mmCIF file of C-alpha atoms and ligand atoms in Angstrom:
data_model
loop_
_atom_site.group_PDB
_atom_site.id
_atom_site.type_symbol
_atom_site.label_atom_id
_atom_site.label_comp_id
_atom_site.label_asym_id
_atom_site.label_seq_id
_atom_site.Cartn_x
_atom_site.Cartn_y
_atom_site.Cartn_z
ATOM 1 C CA MET A 31 59.356 20.208 41.983
ATOM 2 C CA ILE A 32 55.666 21.008 41.464
ATOM 3 C CA GLU A 33 55.771 23.136 44.590
ATOM 4 C CA LYS A 34 58.536 25.167 43.045
ATOM 5 C CA ILE A 35 56.437 25.796 39.963
ATOM 6 C CA HIS A 36 53.489 26.971 42.070
ATOM 7 C CA LYS A 37 55.804 29.424 43.811
ATOM 8 C CA LEU A 38 56.917 30.729 40.440
ATOM 9 C CA ILE A 39 53.295 31.161 39.354
ATOM 10 C CA GLU A 40 52.640 33.241 42.470
ATOM 11 C CA GLU A 41 55.748 35.267 41.788
ATOM 12 C CA ALA A 42 54.728 35.900 38.186
ATOM 13 C CA GLU A 43 51.205 36.915 39.154
ATOM 14 C CA ALA A 44 52.415 39.268 41.870
ATOM 15 C CA PHE A 45 54.994 40.936 39.666
ATOM 16 C CA SER A 46 54.549 44.635 38.983
ATOM 17 C CA THR A 47 56.771 47.372 37.622
ATOM 18 C CA GLN A 48 56.738 50.896 36.257
ATOM 19 C CA SER A 49 59.602 50.483 33.854
ATOM 20 C CA LEU A 50 59.802 48.729 30.543
ATOM 21 C CA GLU A 51 63.403 47.669 31.296
ATOM 22 C CA GLU A 52 62.366 45.790 34.423
ATOM 23 C CA LEU A 53 59.578 44.172 32.517
ATOM 24 C CA GLU A 54 62.060 42.995 29.913
ATOM 25 C CA VAL A 55 64.223 41.449 32.653
ATOM 26 C CA PHE A 56 61.125 39.651 33.932
ATOM 27 C CA ARG A 57 60.283 38.421 30.457
ATOM 28 C CA ILE A 58 63.762 37.060 29.856
ATOM 29 C CA LYS A 59 63.793 35.381 33.247
ATOM 30 C CA PHE A 60 60.562 33.505 32.595
ATOM 31 C CA LEU A 61 60.053 33.330 28.871
ATOM 32 C CA GLY A 62 63.492 33.929 27.364
ATOM 33 C CA LYS A 63 65.425 31.295 25.427
ATOM 34 C CA LYS A 64 67.400 30.354 28.484
ATOM 35 C CA GLY A 65 64.559 31.229 30.825
ATOM 36 C CA LEU A 66 62.875 29.246 33.569
ATOM 37 C CA LEU A 67 60.124 27.913 31.398
ATOM 38 C CA ASN A 68 62.441 26.438 28.814
ATOM 39 C CA ASP A 69 64.436 24.810 31.628
ATOM 40 C CA LEU A 70 61.261 23.354 33.041
ATOM 41 C CA PHE A 71 60.113 22.061 29.672
ATOM 42 C CA ALA A 72 63.553 20.485 29.226
ATOM 43 C CA SER A 73 63.341 18.718 32.552
ATOM 44 C CA PHE A 74 59.912 17.338 31.646
ATOM 45 C CA LYS A 75 61.364 14.060 30.373
ATOM 46 C CA GLU A 76 62.975 13.354 33.724
ATOM 47 C CA VAL A 77 59.697 13.602 35.564
ATOM 48 C CA PRO A 78 58.288 10.230 36.651
ATOM 49 C CA ASN A 79 55.366 9.136 34.508
ATOM 50 C CA GLU A 80 52.703 9.340 37.208
ATOM 51 C CA GLN A 81 53.599 13.008 37.868
ATOM 52 C CA LYS A 82 53.786 14.051 34.224
ATOM 53 C CA LYS A 83 50.186 15.171 34.027
ATOM 54 C CA ASP A 84 50.265 17.500 37.052
ATOM 55 C CA PHE A 85 53.670 18.759 36.103
ATOM 56 C CA GLY A 86 52.601 19.539 32.562
ATOM 57 C CA GLN A 87 49.511 21.441 33.711
ATOM 58 C CA ALA A 88 51.581 23.440 36.179
ATOM 59 C CA ILE A 89 54.152 24.587 33.630
ATOM 60 C CA ASN A 90 51.420 25.540 31.166
ATOM 61 C CA LYS A 91 49.779 27.605 33.863
ATOM 62 C CA LEU A 92 53.069 29.287 34.649
ATOM 63 C CA LYS A 93 53.666 30.003 31.000
ATOM 64 C CA SER A 94 50.316 31.695 30.478
ATOM 65 C CA ALA A 95 50.594 33.617 33.760
ATOM 66 C CA ALA A 96 53.983 35.006 32.738
ATOM 67 C CA GLN A 97 52.840 35.765 29.202
ATOM 68 C CA GLU A 98 49.706 37.556 30.366
ATOM 69 C CA LYS A 99 51.682 39.618 32.836
ATOM 70 C CA VAL A 100 54.134 40.710 30.150
ATOM 71 C CA ASN A 101 51.353 41.593 27.729
ATOM 72 C CA SER A 102 49.232 43.588 30.149
ATOM 73 C CA LEU A 103 52.112 45.483 31.730
ATOM 74 C CA LYS A 104 53.588 46.235 28.346
ATOM 75 C CA ALA A 105 50.294 47.628 27.052
ATOM 76 C CA SER A 106 49.759 49.897 30.022
ATOM 77 C CA LEU A 107 53.380 51.067 30.193
ATOM 78 C CA GLU A 108 53.503 51.885 26.502
ATOM 79 C CA ASN A 109 50.328 53.935 26.775
ATOM 80 C CA THR A 110 51.616 56.035 29.591
ATOM 81 C CA THR A 111 54.999 56.567 28.010
ATOM 82 C CA SER A 112 53.518 57.715 24.693
ATOM 83 C CA ASP A 113 51.195 60.086 26.578
ATOM 84 C CA ALA A 114 54.139 61.426 28.469
ATOM 85 C CA SER A 115 56.107 62.139 25.330
ATOM 86 C CA LEU A 116 53.046 63.715 23.725
ATOM 87 C CA PHE A 117 52.360 66.133 26.540
ATOM 88 C CA GLY A 118 55.885 66.307 27.862
ATOM 89 C CA ASP A 119 57.252 68.819 25.402
ATOM 90 C CA LEU A 120 54.970 71.816 25.525
ATOM 91 C CA SER A 121 57.029 73.733 22.993
ATOM 92 C CA ARG A 122 56.191 71.262 20.238
ATOM 93 C CA PRO A 123 54.414 72.962 17.309
ATOM 94 C CA GLY A 124 50.698 72.129 17.134
ATOM 95 C CA GLU A 125 49.300 69.525 14.787
ATOM 96 C CA PRO A 126 48.541 71.246 11.480
ATOM 97 C CA PHE A 127 44.790 71.848 11.304
ATOM 98 C CA ASN A 128 43.579 71.607 7.760
ATOM 99 C CA ILE A 129 40.614 73.886 7.191
ATOM 100 C CA GLY A 130 38.436 73.378 4.166
ATOM 101 C CA ALA A 131 37.533 75.968 1.582
ATOM 102 C CA ARG A 132 34.176 76.906 0.140
ATOM 103 C CA HIS A 133 33.743 76.419 -3.570
ATOM 104 C CA PRO A 134 33.791 79.721 -5.491
ATOM 105 C CA ILE A 135 30.266 78.997 -6.752
ATOM 106 C CA SER A 136 29.027 78.696 -3.172
ATOM 107 C CA LEU A 137 30.871 81.849 -2.186
ATOM 108 C CA VAL A 138 29.175 83.889 -4.900
ATOM 109 C CA LYS A 139 25.812 82.189 -4.391
ATOM 110 C CA ASN A 140 25.892 83.020 -0.679
ATOM 111 C CA GLN A 141 26.804 86.617 -1.452
ATOM 112 C CA ILE A 142 23.838 86.915 -3.828
ATOM 113 C CA ILE A 143 21.467 85.314 -1.316
ATOM 114 C CA ASP A 144 22.755 87.681 1.334
ATOM 115 C CA ILE A 145 22.181 90.759 -0.815
ATOM 116 C CA PHE A 146 18.595 89.809 -1.660
ATOM 117 C CA SER A 147 17.678 88.617 1.802
ATOM 118 C CA ARG A 148 18.559 92.074 3.097
ATOM 119 C CA VAL A 149 15.653 93.473 1.072
ATOM 120 C CA GLY A 150 13.175 90.806 2.090
ATOM 121 C CA PHE A 151 13.628 87.950 -0.398
ATOM 122 C CA ASN A 152 13.478 84.386 0.871
ATOM 123 C CA VAL A 153 15.173 81.364 -0.704
ATOM 124 C CA SER A 154 13.210 78.639 -2.493
ATOM 125 C CA GLU A 155 14.489 75.422 -4.008
ATOM 126 C CA GLY A 156 13.100 72.724 -6.266
ATOM 127 C CA PRO A 157 13.987 69.516 -8.105
ATOM 128 C CA GLU A 158 16.660 69.338 -10.825
ATOM 129 C CA VAL A 159 14.682 66.685 -12.678
ATOM 130 C CA GLU A 160 11.545 68.434 -13.888
ATOM 131 C CA ASP A 161 8.413 67.824 -15.880
ATOM 132 C CA ASP A 162 7.409 69.736 -18.960
ATOM 133 C CA TRP A 163 4.794 71.861 -17.155
ATOM 134 C CA HIS A 164 7.140 73.475 -14.643
ATOM 135 C CA ASN A 165 10.080 73.998 -16.980
ATOM 136 C CA PHE A 166 8.154 75.092 -20.080
ATOM 137 C CA THR A 167 4.376 75.065 -20.401
ATOM 138 C CA ALA A 168 3.489 77.046 -17.278
ATOM 139 C CA LEU A 169 6.078 79.615 -18.331
ATOM 140 C CA ASN A 170 4.155 80.442 -21.491
ATOM 141 C CA LEU A 171 6.126 77.997 -23.616
ATOM 142 C CA PRO A 172 3.495 75.605 -24.930
ATOM 143 C CA GLU A 173 4.496 72.561 -26.949
ATOM 144 C CA HIS A 174 6.114 73.397 -30.318
ATOM 145 C CA HIS A 175 6.793 76.978 -29.220
ATOM 146 C CA PRO A 176 9.913 78.006 -31.144
ATOM 147 C CA ALA A 177 11.476 79.589 -28.042
ATOM 148 C CA ARG A 178 11.937 76.120 -26.558
ATOM 149 C CA ASP A 179 14.974 75.925 -28.821
ATOM 150 C CA MET A 180 16.582 78.815 -26.917
ATOM 151 C CA GLN A 181 17.491 76.334 -24.207
ATOM 152 C CA ASP A 182 18.868 73.061 -25.521
ATOM 153 C CA THR A 183 17.301 70.568 -23.227
ATOM 154 C CA PHE A 184 18.530 67.244 -21.894
ATOM 155 C CA PHE A 185 15.551 64.926 -21.948
ATOM 156 C CA ILE A 186 15.478 61.935 -19.649
ATOM 157 C CA GLN A 187 12.250 60.562 -20.990
ATOM 158 C CA THR A 188 9.661 61.618 -23.549
ATOM 159 C CA ASP A 189 5.913 61.259 -23.432
ATOM 160 C CA PRO A 190 5.395 62.398 -20.766
ATOM 161 C CA ASP A 191 8.512 64.552 -20.886
ATOM 162 C CA VAL A 192 10.935 64.308 -18.008
ATOM 163 C CA LEU A 193 13.974 66.545 -18.322
ATOM 164 C CA LEU A 194 16.843 68.222 -16.527
ATOM 165 C CA ARG A 195 15.676 71.738 -15.737
ATOM 166 C CA THR A 196 17.123 74.355 -18.071
ATOM 167 C CA HIS A 197 16.545 77.216 -15.628
ATOM 168 C CA THR A 198 15.353 77.661 -12.063
ATOM 169 C CA SER A 199 12.260 79.509 -13.316
ATOM 170 C CA SER A 200 10.711 76.077 -12.735
ATOM 171 C CA VAL A 201 11.121 76.649 -9.002
ATOM 172 C CA GLN A 202 9.286 79.953 -9.302
ATOM 173 C CA VAL A 203 6.358 78.185 -10.944
ATOM 174 C CA ARG A 204 6.255 75.767 -8.020
ATOM 175 C CA TYR A 205 6.500 78.642 -5.579
ATOM 176 C CA MET A 206 3.630 80.581 -7.191
ATOM 177 C CA GLU A 207 1.472 77.449 -7.253
ATOM 178 C CA ASN A 208 1.881 77.116 -3.502
ATOM 179 C CA ASN A 209 1.976 80.740 -2.311
ATOM 180 C CA GLN A 210 -0.148 83.810 -2.875
ATOM 181 C CA PRO A 211 1.346 87.343 -3.224
ATOM 182 C CA PRO A 212 3.096 89.241 -1.881
ATOM 183 C CA ILE A 213 5.933 87.018 -3.139
ATOM 184 C CA ARG A 214 9.590 87.840 -2.864
ATOM 185 C CA THR A 215 11.754 84.822 -3.502
ATOM 186 C CA ILE A 216 15.060 83.861 -5.072
ATOM 187 C CA SER A 217 15.794 80.385 -6.387
ATOM 188 C CA PRO A 218 19.423 79.309 -6.564
ATOM 189 C CA GLY A 219 20.335 75.982 -8.140
ATOM 190 C CA ARG A 220 22.069 73.944 -10.783
ATOM 191 C CA VAL A 221 20.684 73.879 -14.312
ATOM 192 C CA TYR A 222 21.524 71.898 -17.446
ATOM 193 C CA ARG A 223 21.744 72.769 -21.121
ATOM 194 C CA ASN A 224 23.033 70.702 -23.976
ATOM 195 C CA GLU A 225 25.741 73.123 -25.040
ATOM 196 C CA ALA A 226 29.279 72.596 -26.269
ATOM 197 C CA ILE A 227 31.751 72.827 -23.406
ATOM 198 C CA SER A 228 34.368 75.555 -23.698
ATOM 199 C CA GLY A 229 36.283 77.926 -21.455
ATOM 200 C CA ARG A 230 33.222 80.202 -21.269
ATOM 201 C CA SER A 231 30.303 77.787 -21.158
ATOM 202 C CA HIS A 232 29.412 74.404 -19.774
ATOM 203 C CA CYS A 233 26.563 71.943 -20.115
ATOM 204 C CA PHE A 234 25.625 72.513 -16.497
ATOM 205 C CA PHE A 235 25.920 75.710 -14.542
ATOM 206 C CA HIS A 236 24.276 77.559 -11.675
ATOM 207 C CA GLN A 237 21.579 80.177 -11.579
ATOM 208 C CA VAL A 238 19.859 82.447 -9.165
ATOM 209 C CA GLU A 239 16.446 83.513 -10.370
ATOM 210 C CA GLY A 240 14.306 86.064 -8.555
ATOM 211 C CA LEU A 241 10.596 86.748 -8.444
ATOM 212 C CA TYR A 242 8.689 89.674 -6.969
ATOM 213 C CA ILE A 243 4.902 89.780 -7.119
ATOM 214 C CA ASP A 244 2.613 92.254 -5.423
ATOM 215 C CA LYS A 245 0.067 94.947 -6.234
ATOM 216 C CA ASN A 246 1.338 97.766 -8.483
ATOM 217 C CA VAL A 247 4.813 96.395 -9.144
ATOM 218 C CA SER A 248 6.357 98.306 -12.049
ATOM 219 C CA PHE A 249 9.398 98.187 -14.303
ATOM 220 C CA ALA A 250 10.879 101.015 -12.221
ATOM 221 C CA ASP A 251 10.885 98.673 -9.185
ATOM 222 C CA LEU A 252 12.755 96.101 -11.241
ATOM 223 C CA LYS A 253 15.352 98.606 -12.374
ATOM 224 C CA GLN A 254 15.907 99.900 -8.882
ATOM 225 C CA THR A 255 16.300 96.376 -7.502
ATOM 226 C CA LEU A 256 18.875 95.575 -10.191
ATOM 227 C CA GLN A 257 20.736 98.784 -9.502
ATOM 228 C CA TYR A 258 20.871 97.931 -5.798
ATOM 229 C CA PHE A 259 22.018 94.389 -6.518
ATOM 230 C CA THR A 260 24.827 95.226 -8.936
ATOM 231 C CA THR A 261 26.189 97.944 -6.681
ATOM 232 C CA GLU A 262 26.215 95.577 -3.720
ATOM 233 C CA LEU A 263 27.766 92.636 -5.556
ATOM 234 C CA PHE A 264 30.234 94.269 -7.904
ATOM 235 C CA GLY A 265 30.753 97.636 -6.253
ATOM 236 C CA LYS A 266 29.872 98.999 -9.693
ATOM 237 C CA SER A 267 26.665 100.765 -10.487
ATOM 238 C CA LYS A 268 26.917 101.362 -14.214
ATOM 239 C CA ILE A 269 24.361 99.060 -15.800
ATOM 240 C CA ARG A 270 22.420 99.028 -19.031
ATOM 241 C CA LEU A 271 19.209 97.298 -20.003
ATOM 242 C CA ARG A 272 18.874 96.060 -23.560
ATOM 243 C CA PRO A 273 15.450 95.081 -24.903
ATOM 244 C CA SER A 274 15.181 91.316 -25.257
ATOM 245 C CA TYR A 275 12.687 88.510 -25.465
ATOM 246 C CA PHE A 276 11.649 85.819 -23.011
ATOM 247 C CA PRO A 277 8.333 84.008 -23.358
ATOM 248 C CA PHE A 278 7.571 84.393 -19.658
ATOM 249 C CA THR A 279 8.169 88.134 -19.344
ATOM 250 C CA GLU A 280 6.833 91.164 -21.214
ATOM 251 C CA PRO A 281 8.570 93.534 -21.636
ATOM 252 C CA SER A 282 11.904 91.737 -21.279
ATOM 253 C CA ALA A 283 15.456 92.976 -21.006
ATOM 254 C CA GLU A 284 19.005 91.801 -20.822
ATOM 255 C CA VAL A 285 21.122 93.415 -18.098
ATOM 256 C CA ASP A 286 24.795 94.304 -18.588
ATOM 257 C CA VAL A 287 27.092 95.685 -15.940
ATOM 258 C CA TYR A 288 30.148 97.696 -16.864
ATOM 259 C CA TRP A 289 33.011 95.700 -15.435
ATOM 260 C CA GLY A 290 36.044 97.273 -17.093
ATOM 261 C CA LEU A 291 39.001 95.853 -18.976
ATOM 262 C CA GLU A 292 41.894 95.594 -16.624
ATOM 263 C CA THR A 293 42.989 91.957 -16.842
ATOM 264 C CA GLU A 294 43.154 89.212 -19.406
ATOM 265 C CA THR A 295 40.243 87.448 -17.677
ATOM 266 C CA ASP A 296 38.208 90.666 -18.034
ATOM 267 C CA TYR A 297 38.899 90.610 -21.783
ATOM 268 C CA LYS A 298 37.981 86.966 -22.084
ATOM 269 C CA MET A 299 34.798 87.139 -20.054
ATOM 270 C CA THR A 300 33.482 90.374 -21.558
ATOM 271 C CA LYS A 301 34.612 89.480 -25.093
ATOM 272 C CA GLY A 302 36.729 92.592 -25.127
ATOM 273 C CA THR A 303 33.860 95.025 -24.521
ATOM 274 C CA GLY A 304 34.193 95.607 -20.764
ATOM 275 C CA TRP A 305 30.442 94.930 -20.480
ATOM 276 C CA LEU A 306 29.364 91.754 -18.764
ATOM 277 C CA GLU A 307 25.970 90.352 -19.588
ATOM 278 C CA ILE A 308 24.750 89.201 -16.205
ATOM 279 C CA MET A 309 21.066 88.448 -16.444
ATOM 280 C CA GLY A 310 17.738 88.371 -18.193
ATOM 281 C CA CYS A 311 14.726 90.035 -16.643
ATOM 282 C CA GLY A 312 11.285 91.447 -17.269
ATOM 283 C CA MET A 313 7.728 91.906 -16.059
ATOM 284 C CA VAL A 314 6.066 88.539 -15.477
ATOM 285 C CA ASP A 315 3.685 87.775 -18.331
ATOM 286 C CA PRO A 316 0.062 87.761 -17.084
ATOM 287 C CA ASN A 317 -0.390 84.332 -18.683
ATOM 288 C CA VAL A 318 2.267 82.921 -16.378
ATOM 289 C CA LEU A 319 0.555 84.388 -13.315
ATOM 290 C CA GLU A 320 -2.753 82.877 -14.385
ATOM 291 C CA ASN A 321 -1.125 79.488 -15.120
ATOM 292 C CA CYS A 322 0.115 79.439 -11.566
ATOM 293 C CA GLY A 323 -3.173 80.468 -9.939
ATOM 294 C CA ILE A 324 -2.457 84.171 -9.348
ATOM 295 C CA ASP A 325 -4.978 86.829 -10.376
ATOM 296 C CA SER A 326 -3.199 88.896 -13.044
ATOM 297 C CA LYS A 327 -5.716 91.737 -12.805
ATOM 298 C CA GLU A 328 -4.855 92.309 -9.200
ATOM 299 C CA TYR A 329 -1.166 91.517 -9.177
ATOM 300 C CA SER A 330 1.886 92.215 -11.268
ATOM 301 C CA GLY A 331 5.520 91.353 -10.781
ATOM 302 C CA PHE A 332 9.015 91.158 -12.114
ATOM 303 C CA ALA A 333 11.435 88.290 -12.541
ATOM 304 C CA PHE A 334 15.099 88.004 -13.283
ATOM 305 C CA GLY A 335 17.599 85.197 -13.721
ATOM 306 C CA MET A 336 21.369 85.148 -13.722
ATOM 307 C CA GLY A 337 24.146 82.600 -14.120
ATOM 308 C CA ILE A 338 26.454 82.427 -11.132
ATOM 309 C CA ASP A 339 29.415 80.746 -12.818
ATOM 310 C CA ARG A 340 30.528 83.585 -15.072
ATOM 311 C CA ILE A 341 30.086 86.071 -12.248
ATOM 312 C CA ALA A 342 32.305 83.864 -10.075
ATOM 313 C CA LEU A 343 34.922 83.743 -12.829
ATOM 314 C CA LEU A 344 35.097 87.513 -12.938
ATOM 315 C CA LEU A 345 34.936 88.170 -9.226
ATOM 316 C CA HIS A 346 37.695 85.645 -8.542
ATOM 317 C CA GLN A 347 39.588 86.152 -11.800
ATOM 318 C CA ILE A 348 39.322 82.519 -12.894
ATOM 319 C CA SER A 349 40.152 82.104 -16.552
ATOM 320 C CA ASP A 350 38.274 78.914 -17.447
ATOM 321 C CA ILE A 351 34.765 77.810 -16.441
ATOM 322 C CA ARG A 352 35.799 74.134 -16.527
ATOM 323 C CA LEU A 353 37.966 74.639 -13.449
ATOM 324 C CA LEU A 354 34.753 75.052 -11.472
ATOM 325 C CA SER A 355 33.733 71.437 -11.979
ATOM 326 C CA GLU A 356 37.053 69.605 -11.986
ATOM 327 C CA ASN A 357 37.451 69.348 -8.199
ATOM 328 C CA ASN A 358 41.159 69.951 -8.445
ATOM 329 C CA MET A 359 42.463 70.478 -4.906
ATOM 330 C CA ARG A 360 45.167 72.874 -6.030
ATOM 331 C CA PHE A 361 42.477 75.108 -7.479
ATOM 332 C CA LEU A 362 39.954 74.777 -4.661
ATOM 333 C CA GLU A 363 42.463 75.357 -1.890
ATOM 334 C CA GLN A 364 43.013 78.874 -3.142
ATOM 335 C CA PHE A 365 39.642 79.949 -1.756
ATOM 336 C CA LYS A 366 40.454 79.215 1.870
ATOM 337 C CA SER A 367 40.647 82.845 2.827
ATOM 338 C CA ALA A 368 37.582 83.903 0.888
ATOM 339 C CA LEU A 369 34.933 82.852 3.402
HETATM 340 N N1 LIG B 483 14.983 81.898 -17.209
HETATM 341 C C1 LIG B 483 15.816 82.750 -18.027
HETATM 342 C C2 LIG B 483 17.026 81.956 -18.471
HETATM 343 O O1 LIG B 483 17.371 80.998 -17.857
HETATM 344 C C3 LIG B 483 16.260 83.968 -17.302
HETATM 345 C C4 LIG B 483 15.137 84.873 -16.958
HETATM 346 C C5 LIG B 483 14.492 84.745 -15.761
HETATM 347 C C6 LIG B 483 14.736 85.861 -17.828
HETATM 348 C C7 LIG B 483 13.461 85.609 -15.421
HETATM 349 C C8 LIG B 483 13.703 86.716 -17.525
HETATM 350 C C9 LIG B 483 13.089 86.569 -16.325
HETATM 351 O O2 LIG B 483 17.671 82.308 -19.424
#
């Protein structure tokens, strides 16, 4: 009897097949309800006591040999069959490949960076959490200066003040502190202002500010740079400069580009005038240069700063600024082709 079991163990261990059907036959023969193992277990009670131990060990060995064989063959056969069905039908359509989309803010930001880097500007970045010096004081906005109210600030801490930057002019201060002219840099980044949220404005938005400092830089250079930029970005060259005030520039101006009034979004974004206010600019105040360690008798420069969000709304005809920060897939997916 024990001999017979050892034979069966050998048979089970030697078994091999390429087909799942044959494997199933093998499984039923050994492990099925009416299989050999169940028969053997049933005959266990007839075995004389002194043989019970050997007999028991032998059937257990047979059982695990058969089970292991079934498991390992099954695993390898299933792998090969699923591979075969995967590669077998070459006319199957490919797996859909889901490409991502860039956010409209990034699209416009990259376009702006591209336009300025073509005329020699580099990109500089800085922290969003700023101190008072870099966001205000160095920019000719000492404590209690009324113009601080122009930008409603989110304070994180007072005394000493720690705040969320209200513009990326703070990056320009850092850049001037660490670099001597000639300077040509643009600073893209997110900024924060405590403003009511509506379809046209948000409490955080994105800016690109630019700074050019060298010997003999004049307002004419600024105007020409703006003209170049608006033509490149909008394909429109009609701009106007309105006198304005910023503490860090003198003289200062507000730049409008004539966009036109073709769509409802155009009406909304230009308040029905067709003119889009795109940026503030001016000649860097000598005080600012001195604050940042640059000799204002030798050097002069211009600076400008624009919000990217409203430009993105117009360029992509988006009717509400809040869509830009909602992360709604149905909105974002529409920019797949706009790389
Ligand atoms: N920092 C200004 C703002 O955020 C924009 C600006 C930059 C104006 C440079 C003039 C010169 O509103």
